[in-house]
Amino acid sequence: MEFDKARDIFGMYVFDRRAMKERLPQHIFNDLLASIEGGQKLDSALADMVASAMKEWALSKGATHWTHWFHPRTELTAEKHMSFMSKDETGMPIESFKGKELIQSEPDASSLPSGGIRSTFEARGYSAWDPSSPAFIMMSKKGGTLCIPSVFISYDGTPLDLKTPLLKAVDAVETRAMRILKLFGNRGLKWAHVTVGAEQEYFLIDNAVAKDRLDLRYCGRTILGCPPPKGQQMEDHYFGSIPSRVLAFMEDVERDLYRLGVVITTRHNEVAPCQFEFAPQFADANLACDQNQQIMDVMRKMAKRHDFALLLHEKPFAG
């Protein structure tokens, strides 16, 4: 059986700098890089050009919808899919995506993060494009969705997500790191970046076993029962030979993540029974957090295909 080389499929569903350079005029590409790296504002004309290029690229990959993809305070991601398709005045179908749609959207904020205690008309929320993290396509059986990483704020600017405080924290750390390094004599320093390599540990158990435990199904961990005879004392399991069924799951996850531009540098058995780990390559903190959400999303979908129950709790069998 032949497989595509990882290098050939890497980043094929990411609107990264390579795709930007192919699709955008050079001066537009340079202005967009200035916005990504320096935080400069995008004017409406530039946003329209970027949106048009992003739409054509997404359609060429099979995408049918777009969404502002953000991180509400649920430890999951949120998205509202909008179709590229509409009709013109003659009733003919057209595909459109405008700069103002790229920059800002207006999802309902009544349930995020307050759980629906506010009326919808009192709960305006805005999602705004984060150009420092590249857009990507999440494929499905019958198409795909262009996901645009975004922040999510209230009408008065109050953060309703986890990305906004992260971006503020990263900016504060980088600014003060520059000051400290210059105090130590590094006068020619141009920048300092915060990077993260988020190891993703997880547990895999058979669906046939998990479906008999309501606590595993609904809570992702055990609530009742005795702890296992051994927890993190399984020296024979740690770094041991990976079971063939688990390895097949890992390989399928890695292939999908390569297409999303995520490099998994390490995979291995962890120390507890049924525990395993992926370790991605270090990336800028903001991008690393987005990629970690992508990793968990791909793992959840792939576990179902392999008839596994995926547990992401740190110690799911503590009882």
PDB file of N, CA and C in Angstrom, residues 244-258 267:
ATOM      1  N   SER A 244      -0.360  -2.500  18.383  1.00  0.00           N
ATOM      2  CA  SER A 244      -0.585  -2.258  16.953  1.00  0.00           C
ATOM      3  C   SER A 244      -1.861  -1.456  16.696  1.00  0.00           C
ATOM      4  N   ARG A 245      -2.910  -1.716  17.460  1.00  0.00           N
ATOM      5  CA  ARG A 245      -4.163  -0.983  17.258  1.00  0.00           C
ATOM      6  C   ARG A 245      -4.017   0.478  17.660  1.00  0.00           C
ATOM      7  N   VAL A 246      -3.294   0.726  18.731  1.00  0.00           N
ATOM      8  CA  VAL A 246      -3.034   2.102  19.158  1.00  0.00           C
ATOM      9  C   VAL A 246      -2.126   2.801  18.160  1.00  0.00           C
ATOM     10  N   LEU A 247      -1.133   2.084  17.648  1.00  0.00           N
ATOM     11  CA  LEU A 247      -0.220   2.669  16.667  1.00  0.00           C
ATOM     12  C   LEU A 247      -0.967   3.068  15.399  1.00  0.00           C
ATOM     13  N   ALA A 248      -1.924   2.254  14.980  1.00  0.00           N
ATOM     14  CA  ALA A 248      -2.728   2.602  13.804  1.00  0.00           C
ATOM     15  C   ALA A 248      -3.508   3.892  14.049  1.00  0.00           C
ATOM     16  N   PHE A 249      -4.052   4.042  15.261  1.00  0.00           N
ATOM     17  CA  PHE A 249      -4.733   5.287  15.639  1.00  0.00           C
ATOM     18  C   PHE A 249      -3.767   6.464  15.580  1.00  0.00           C
ATOM     19  N   MET A 250      -2.578   6.301  16.161  1.00  0.00           N
ATOM     20  CA  MET A 250      -1.583   7.372  16.168  1.00  0.00           C
ATOM     21  C   MET A 250      -1.204   7.790  14.750  1.00  0.00           C
ATOM     22  N   GLU A 251      -0.996   6.823  13.886  1.00  0.00           N
ATOM     23  CA  GLU A 251      -0.576   7.129  12.515  1.00  0.00           C
ATOM     24  C   GLU A 251      -1.656   7.901  11.766  1.00  0.00           C
ATOM     25  N   ASP A 252      -2.917   7.526  11.949  1.00  0.00           N
ATOM     26  CA  ASP A 252      -4.003   8.241  11.285  1.00  0.00           C
ATOM     27  C   ASP A 252      -4.140   9.662  11.827  1.00  0.00           C
ATOM     28  N   VAL A 253      -3.975   9.832  13.134  1.00  0.00           N
ATOM     29  CA  VAL A 253      -4.012  11.173  13.722  1.00  0.00           C
ATOM     30  C   VAL A 253      -2.887  12.025  13.150  1.00  0.00           C
ATOM     31  N   GLU A 254      -1.701  11.470  13.080  1.00  0.00           N
ATOM     32  CA  GLU A 254      -0.556  12.221  12.569  1.00  0.00           C
ATOM     33  C   GLU A 254      -0.765  12.653  11.128  1.00  0.00           C
ATOM     34  N   ARG A 255      -1.322  11.774  10.286  1.00  0.00           N
ATOM     35  CA  ARG A 255      -1.541  12.129   8.880  1.00  0.00           C
ATOM     36  C   ARG A 255      -2.490  13.320   8.765  1.00  0.00           C
ATOM     37  N   ASP A 256      -3.565  13.304   9.548  1.00  0.00           N
ATOM     38  CA  ASP A 256      -4.502  14.431   9.503  1.00  0.00           C
ATOM     39  C   ASP A 256      -3.858  15.708  10.035  1.00  0.00           C
ATOM     40  N   LEU A 257      -3.019  15.578  11.056  1.00  0.00           N
ATOM     41  CA  LEU A 257      -2.372  16.760  11.625  1.00  0.00           C
ATOM     42  C   LEU A 257      -1.316  17.321  10.688  1.00  0.00           C
ATOM     43  N   TYR A 258      -0.630  16.471   9.939  1.00  0.00           N
ATOM     44  CA  TYR A 258       0.314  16.975   8.939  1.00  0.00           C
ATOM     45  C   TYR A 258      -0.406  17.874   7.941  1.00  0.00           C
ATOM     46  N   ARG A 267       5.830  10.305  19.816  1.00  0.00           N
ATOM     47  CA  ARG A 267       4.654   9.528  20.220  1.00  0.00           C
ATOM     48  C   ARG A 267       5.163   8.335  21.021  1.00  0.00           C
TER      49      ARG A 267
END
